[in-house]
GROMACS .gro file of C-alpha atoms in nm:
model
  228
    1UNK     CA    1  -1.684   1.646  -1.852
    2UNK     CA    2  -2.036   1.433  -1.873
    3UNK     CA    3  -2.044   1.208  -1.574
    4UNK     CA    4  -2.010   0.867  -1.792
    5UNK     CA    5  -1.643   1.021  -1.893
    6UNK     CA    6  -1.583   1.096  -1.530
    7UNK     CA    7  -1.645   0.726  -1.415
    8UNK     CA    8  -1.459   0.579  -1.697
    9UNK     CA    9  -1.190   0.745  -1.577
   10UNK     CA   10  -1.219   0.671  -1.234
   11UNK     CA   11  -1.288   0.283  -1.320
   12UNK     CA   12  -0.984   0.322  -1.535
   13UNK     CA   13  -0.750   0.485  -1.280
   14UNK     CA   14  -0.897   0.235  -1.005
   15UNK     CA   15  -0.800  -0.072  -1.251
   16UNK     CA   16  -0.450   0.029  -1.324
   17UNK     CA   17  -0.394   0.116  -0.937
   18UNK     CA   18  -0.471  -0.257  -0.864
   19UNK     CA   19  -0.307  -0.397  -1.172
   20UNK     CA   20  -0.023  -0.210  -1.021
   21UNK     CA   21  -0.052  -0.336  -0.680
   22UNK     CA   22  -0.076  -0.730  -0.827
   23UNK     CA   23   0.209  -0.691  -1.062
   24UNK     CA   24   0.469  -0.394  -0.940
   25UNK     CA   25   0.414  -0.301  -0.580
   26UNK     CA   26   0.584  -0.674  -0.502
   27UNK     CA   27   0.582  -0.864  -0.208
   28UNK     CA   28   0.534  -0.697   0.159
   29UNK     CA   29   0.784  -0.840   0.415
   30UNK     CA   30   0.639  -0.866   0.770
   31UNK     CA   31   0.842  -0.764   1.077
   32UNK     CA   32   0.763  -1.092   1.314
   33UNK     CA   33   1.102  -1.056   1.507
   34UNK     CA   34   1.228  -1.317   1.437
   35UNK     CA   35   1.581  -1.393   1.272
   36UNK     CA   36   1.631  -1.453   0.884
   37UNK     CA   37   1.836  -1.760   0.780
   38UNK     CA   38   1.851  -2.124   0.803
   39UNK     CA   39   1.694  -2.095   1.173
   40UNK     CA   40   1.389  -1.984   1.079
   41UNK     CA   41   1.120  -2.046   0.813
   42UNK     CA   42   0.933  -1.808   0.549
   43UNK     CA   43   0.549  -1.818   0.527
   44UNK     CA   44   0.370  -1.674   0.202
   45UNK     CA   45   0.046  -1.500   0.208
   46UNK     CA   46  -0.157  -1.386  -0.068
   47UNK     CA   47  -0.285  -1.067  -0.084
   48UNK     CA   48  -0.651  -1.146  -0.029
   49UNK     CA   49  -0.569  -1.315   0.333
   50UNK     CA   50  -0.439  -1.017   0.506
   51UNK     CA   51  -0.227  -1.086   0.866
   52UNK     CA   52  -0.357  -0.933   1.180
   53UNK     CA   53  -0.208  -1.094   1.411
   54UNK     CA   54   0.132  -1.365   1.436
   55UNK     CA   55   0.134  -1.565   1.777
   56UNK     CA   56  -0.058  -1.284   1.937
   57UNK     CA   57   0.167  -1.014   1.846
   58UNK     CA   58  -0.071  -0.816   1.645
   59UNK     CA   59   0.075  -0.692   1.305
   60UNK     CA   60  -0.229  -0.498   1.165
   61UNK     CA   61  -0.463  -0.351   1.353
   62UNK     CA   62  -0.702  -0.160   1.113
   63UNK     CA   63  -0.893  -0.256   0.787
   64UNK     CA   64  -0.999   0.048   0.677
   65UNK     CA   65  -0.798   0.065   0.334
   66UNK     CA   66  -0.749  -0.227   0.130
   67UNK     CA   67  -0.353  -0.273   0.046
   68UNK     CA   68  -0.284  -0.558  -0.260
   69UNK     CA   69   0.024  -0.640  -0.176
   70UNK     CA   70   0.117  -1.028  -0.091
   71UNK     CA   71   0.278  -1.072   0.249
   72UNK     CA   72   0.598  -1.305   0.412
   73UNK     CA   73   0.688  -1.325   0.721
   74UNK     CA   74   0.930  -1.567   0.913
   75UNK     CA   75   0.857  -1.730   1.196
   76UNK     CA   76   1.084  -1.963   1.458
   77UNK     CA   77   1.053  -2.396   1.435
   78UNK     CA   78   0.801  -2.519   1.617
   79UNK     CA   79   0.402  -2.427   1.669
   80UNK     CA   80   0.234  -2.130   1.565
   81UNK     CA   81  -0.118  -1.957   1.603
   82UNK     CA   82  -0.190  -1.699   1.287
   83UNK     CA   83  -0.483  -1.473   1.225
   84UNK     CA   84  -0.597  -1.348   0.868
   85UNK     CA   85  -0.847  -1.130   0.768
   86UNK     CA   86  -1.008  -1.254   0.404
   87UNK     CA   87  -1.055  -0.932   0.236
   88UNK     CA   88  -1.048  -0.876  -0.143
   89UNK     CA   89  -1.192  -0.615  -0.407
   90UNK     CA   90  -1.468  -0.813  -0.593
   91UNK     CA   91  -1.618  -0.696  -0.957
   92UNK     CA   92  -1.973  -0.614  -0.875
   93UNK     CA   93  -2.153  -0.516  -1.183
   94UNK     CA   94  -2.470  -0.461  -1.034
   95UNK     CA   95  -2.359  -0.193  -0.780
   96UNK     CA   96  -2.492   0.136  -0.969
   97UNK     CA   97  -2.284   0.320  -0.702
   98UNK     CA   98  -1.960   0.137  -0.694
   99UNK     CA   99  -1.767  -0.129  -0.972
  100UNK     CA  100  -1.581  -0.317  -0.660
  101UNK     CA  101  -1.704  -0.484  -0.348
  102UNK     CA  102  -1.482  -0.460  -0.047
  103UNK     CA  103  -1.571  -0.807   0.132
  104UNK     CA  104  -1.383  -0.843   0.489
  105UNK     CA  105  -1.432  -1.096   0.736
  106UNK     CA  106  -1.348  -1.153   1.061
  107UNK     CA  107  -1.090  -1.294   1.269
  108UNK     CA  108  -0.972  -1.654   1.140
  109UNK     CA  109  -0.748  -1.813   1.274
  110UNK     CA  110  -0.557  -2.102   1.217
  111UNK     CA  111  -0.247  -2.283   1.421
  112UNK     CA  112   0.030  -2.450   1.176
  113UNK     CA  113   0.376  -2.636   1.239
  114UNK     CA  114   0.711  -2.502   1.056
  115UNK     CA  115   1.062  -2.629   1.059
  116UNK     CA  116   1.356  -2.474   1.018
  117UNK     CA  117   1.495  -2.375   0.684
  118UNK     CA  118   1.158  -2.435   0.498
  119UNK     CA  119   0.891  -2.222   0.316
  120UNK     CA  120   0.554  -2.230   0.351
  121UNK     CA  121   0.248  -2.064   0.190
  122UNK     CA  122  -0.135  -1.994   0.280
  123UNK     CA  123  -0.340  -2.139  -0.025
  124UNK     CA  124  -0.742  -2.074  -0.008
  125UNK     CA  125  -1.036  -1.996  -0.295
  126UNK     CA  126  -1.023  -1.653  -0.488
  127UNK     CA  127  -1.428  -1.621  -0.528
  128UNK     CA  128  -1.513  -1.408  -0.818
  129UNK     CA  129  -1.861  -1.269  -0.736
  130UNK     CA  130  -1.951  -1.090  -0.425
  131UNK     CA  131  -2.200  -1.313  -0.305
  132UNK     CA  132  -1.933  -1.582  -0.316
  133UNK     CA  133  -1.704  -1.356  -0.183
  134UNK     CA  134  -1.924  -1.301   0.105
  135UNK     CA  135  -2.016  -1.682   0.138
  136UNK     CA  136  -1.680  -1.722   0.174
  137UNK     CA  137  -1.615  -1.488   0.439
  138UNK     CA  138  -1.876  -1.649   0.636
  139UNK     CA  139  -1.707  -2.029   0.603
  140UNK     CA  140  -1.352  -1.980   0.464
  141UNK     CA  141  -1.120  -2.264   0.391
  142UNK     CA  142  -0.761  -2.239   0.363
  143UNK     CA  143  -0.443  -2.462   0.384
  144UNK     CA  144  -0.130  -2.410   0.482
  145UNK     CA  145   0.095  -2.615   0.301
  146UNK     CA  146   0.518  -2.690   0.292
  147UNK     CA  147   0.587  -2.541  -0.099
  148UNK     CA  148   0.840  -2.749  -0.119
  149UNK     CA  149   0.616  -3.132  -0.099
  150UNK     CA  150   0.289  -2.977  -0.073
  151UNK     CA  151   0.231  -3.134   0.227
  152UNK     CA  152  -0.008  -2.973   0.483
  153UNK     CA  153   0.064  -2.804   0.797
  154UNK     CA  154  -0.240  -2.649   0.914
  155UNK     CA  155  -0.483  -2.759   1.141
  156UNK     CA  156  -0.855  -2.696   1.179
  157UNK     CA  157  -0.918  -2.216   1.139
  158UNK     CA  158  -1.187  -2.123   1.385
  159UNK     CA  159  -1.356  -1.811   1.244
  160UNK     CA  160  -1.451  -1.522   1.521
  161UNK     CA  161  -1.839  -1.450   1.573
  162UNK     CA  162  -1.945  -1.122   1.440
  163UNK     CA  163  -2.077  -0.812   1.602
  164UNK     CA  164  -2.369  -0.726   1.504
  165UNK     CA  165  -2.325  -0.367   1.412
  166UNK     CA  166  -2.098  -0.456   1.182
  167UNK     CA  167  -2.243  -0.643   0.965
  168UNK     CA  168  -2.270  -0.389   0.680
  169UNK     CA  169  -2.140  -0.040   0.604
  170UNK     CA  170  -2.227   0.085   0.269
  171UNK     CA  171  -2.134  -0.145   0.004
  172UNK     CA  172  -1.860  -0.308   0.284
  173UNK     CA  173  -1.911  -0.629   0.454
  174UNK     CA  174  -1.729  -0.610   0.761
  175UNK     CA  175  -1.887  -0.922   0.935
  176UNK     CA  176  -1.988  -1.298   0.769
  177UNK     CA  177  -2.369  -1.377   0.671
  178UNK     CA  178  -2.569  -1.673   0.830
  179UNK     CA  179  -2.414  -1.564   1.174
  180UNK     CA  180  -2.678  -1.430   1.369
  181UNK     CA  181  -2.812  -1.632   1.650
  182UNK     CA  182  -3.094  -1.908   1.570
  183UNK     CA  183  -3.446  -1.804   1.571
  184UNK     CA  184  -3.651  -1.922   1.900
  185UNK     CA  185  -3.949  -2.087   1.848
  186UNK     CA  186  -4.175  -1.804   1.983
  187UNK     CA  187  -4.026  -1.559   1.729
  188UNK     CA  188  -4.304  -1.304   1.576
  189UNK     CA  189  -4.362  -1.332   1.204
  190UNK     CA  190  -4.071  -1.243   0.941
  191UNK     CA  191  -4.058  -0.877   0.827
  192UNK     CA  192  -4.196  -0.807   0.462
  193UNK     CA  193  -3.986  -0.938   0.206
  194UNK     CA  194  -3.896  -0.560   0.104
  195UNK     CA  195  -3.729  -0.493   0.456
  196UNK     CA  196  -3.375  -0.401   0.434
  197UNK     CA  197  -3.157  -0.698   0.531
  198UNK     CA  198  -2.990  -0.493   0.831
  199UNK     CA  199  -3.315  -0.391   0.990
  200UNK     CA  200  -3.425  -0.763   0.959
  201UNK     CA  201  -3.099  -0.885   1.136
  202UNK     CA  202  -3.091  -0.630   1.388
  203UNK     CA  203  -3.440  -0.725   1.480
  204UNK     CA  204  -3.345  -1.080   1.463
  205UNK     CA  205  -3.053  -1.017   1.725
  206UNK     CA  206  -3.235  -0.838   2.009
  207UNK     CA  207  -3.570  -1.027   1.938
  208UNK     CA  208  -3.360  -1.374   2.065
  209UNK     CA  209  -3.127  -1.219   2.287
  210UNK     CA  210  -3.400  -1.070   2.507
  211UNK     CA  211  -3.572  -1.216   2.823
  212UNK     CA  212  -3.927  -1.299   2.845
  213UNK     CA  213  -4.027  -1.004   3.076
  214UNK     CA  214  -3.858  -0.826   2.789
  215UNK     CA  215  -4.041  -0.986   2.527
  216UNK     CA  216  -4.397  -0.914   2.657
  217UNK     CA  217  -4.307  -0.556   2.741
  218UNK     CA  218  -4.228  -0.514   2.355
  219UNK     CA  219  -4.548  -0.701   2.288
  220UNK     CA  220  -4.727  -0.426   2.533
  221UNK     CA  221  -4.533  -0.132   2.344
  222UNK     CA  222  -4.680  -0.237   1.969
  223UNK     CA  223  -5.030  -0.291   2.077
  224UNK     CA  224  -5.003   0.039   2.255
  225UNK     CA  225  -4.884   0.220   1.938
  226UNK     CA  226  -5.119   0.044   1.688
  227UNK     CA  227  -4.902  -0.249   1.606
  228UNK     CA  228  -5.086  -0.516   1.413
   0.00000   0.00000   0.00000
């Protein structure tokens, strides 16, 4: 089989697997602990805003595999704290390697009110393109809003600072751009435009997080070495 036929089929298969996910695989019901019925209340989240975490109980604790599969959950009356994970399969034509973009960010969380014996849902952006999908990551915005009036419940999300090791793995973007720390004003020159990002941001992040004494005995170390 020529390789072209082999990745039609694998784009193929991987299509139908996530047509299958969105349309067949239904809705995944999350075990909070608390009681069904008119005591409680149901919250709705889309597929692409994954739950970690429900009042600090944490309900998923790895994001290795992506799962398409919407999520409820119900949750007592009264004031909550709940922590997503934006992640989402994005259409990347220009990936020679890969058709799909894995984008995930980190930690966001966002506190909401429910009453009893009333349904809520998490309603956000579906970007399209990877960058936006990555743009997104970095500054996400998302409601949550009563489905019955539409009215919103959700206070200000607060999105957790990256590491920086984990700001790329292959073609996965485990941490959100335009995080790393602000350049000082004594920063060296910018790397050459054809440096790869990573290296650049890496540099970035121990270039401003170091002390002087630091500083000068990295200056001391180029010269030595034939640094211009």
């Amino acid at each position: 089989m020529s390789r072209i036929a082999l990745r039609f089929l694998v784009r193929a298969s991987l299509i139908a697997g996530l047509t299958a996910l969105a349309g067949c695989a239904g809705v995944r019901q999350l075990d909070t602990g608390a009681p069904s019925g008119a005591a409680s209340a149901e919250l709705f989240v889309p597929y692409q805003f994954q739950v970690q975490a429900i009042d600090g109980t944490v309900l998923r604790d790895n994001f290795y595999t992506f799962d398409g599969r919407d999520q409820t959950l119900r949750v007592a009356p009264g004031e909550h704290e709940l922590v997503l994970r934006y992640f989402d399969l994005i259409a990347d034509n220009d990936d020679r390697t890969d058709d799909y973009a894995r984008v995930l960010s980190e930690p966001i969380t966002v506190s909401f009110s429910a009453r009893a014996n009333s349904q809520y849902a998490v309603t956000g952006e579906r970007p399209t393109t990877p960058d936006a999908g990555e743009a997104f990551a970095a500054n996400p915005s998302l409601l949550i809003e009563n489905r019955a009036n539409g009215n919103t419940v959700s206070g200000e999300i607060a999105v957790a600072e990256p590491e920086i090791e984990t700001i790329r793995r292959g073609n996965t973007v485990f941490a959100p751009v335009g995080k790393t720390p602000a350049a000082s004003t004594d920063a060296p020159q910018p790397a050459p435009e054809n440096a790869p990002p990573q290296s650049l941001q890496m540099l970035e992040y121990w270039w401003n997080n170091a002390s002087q004494a630091e500083r000068d005995r990295f200056e001391a170390w180029r010269k030595q070495n034939g640094a211009q």
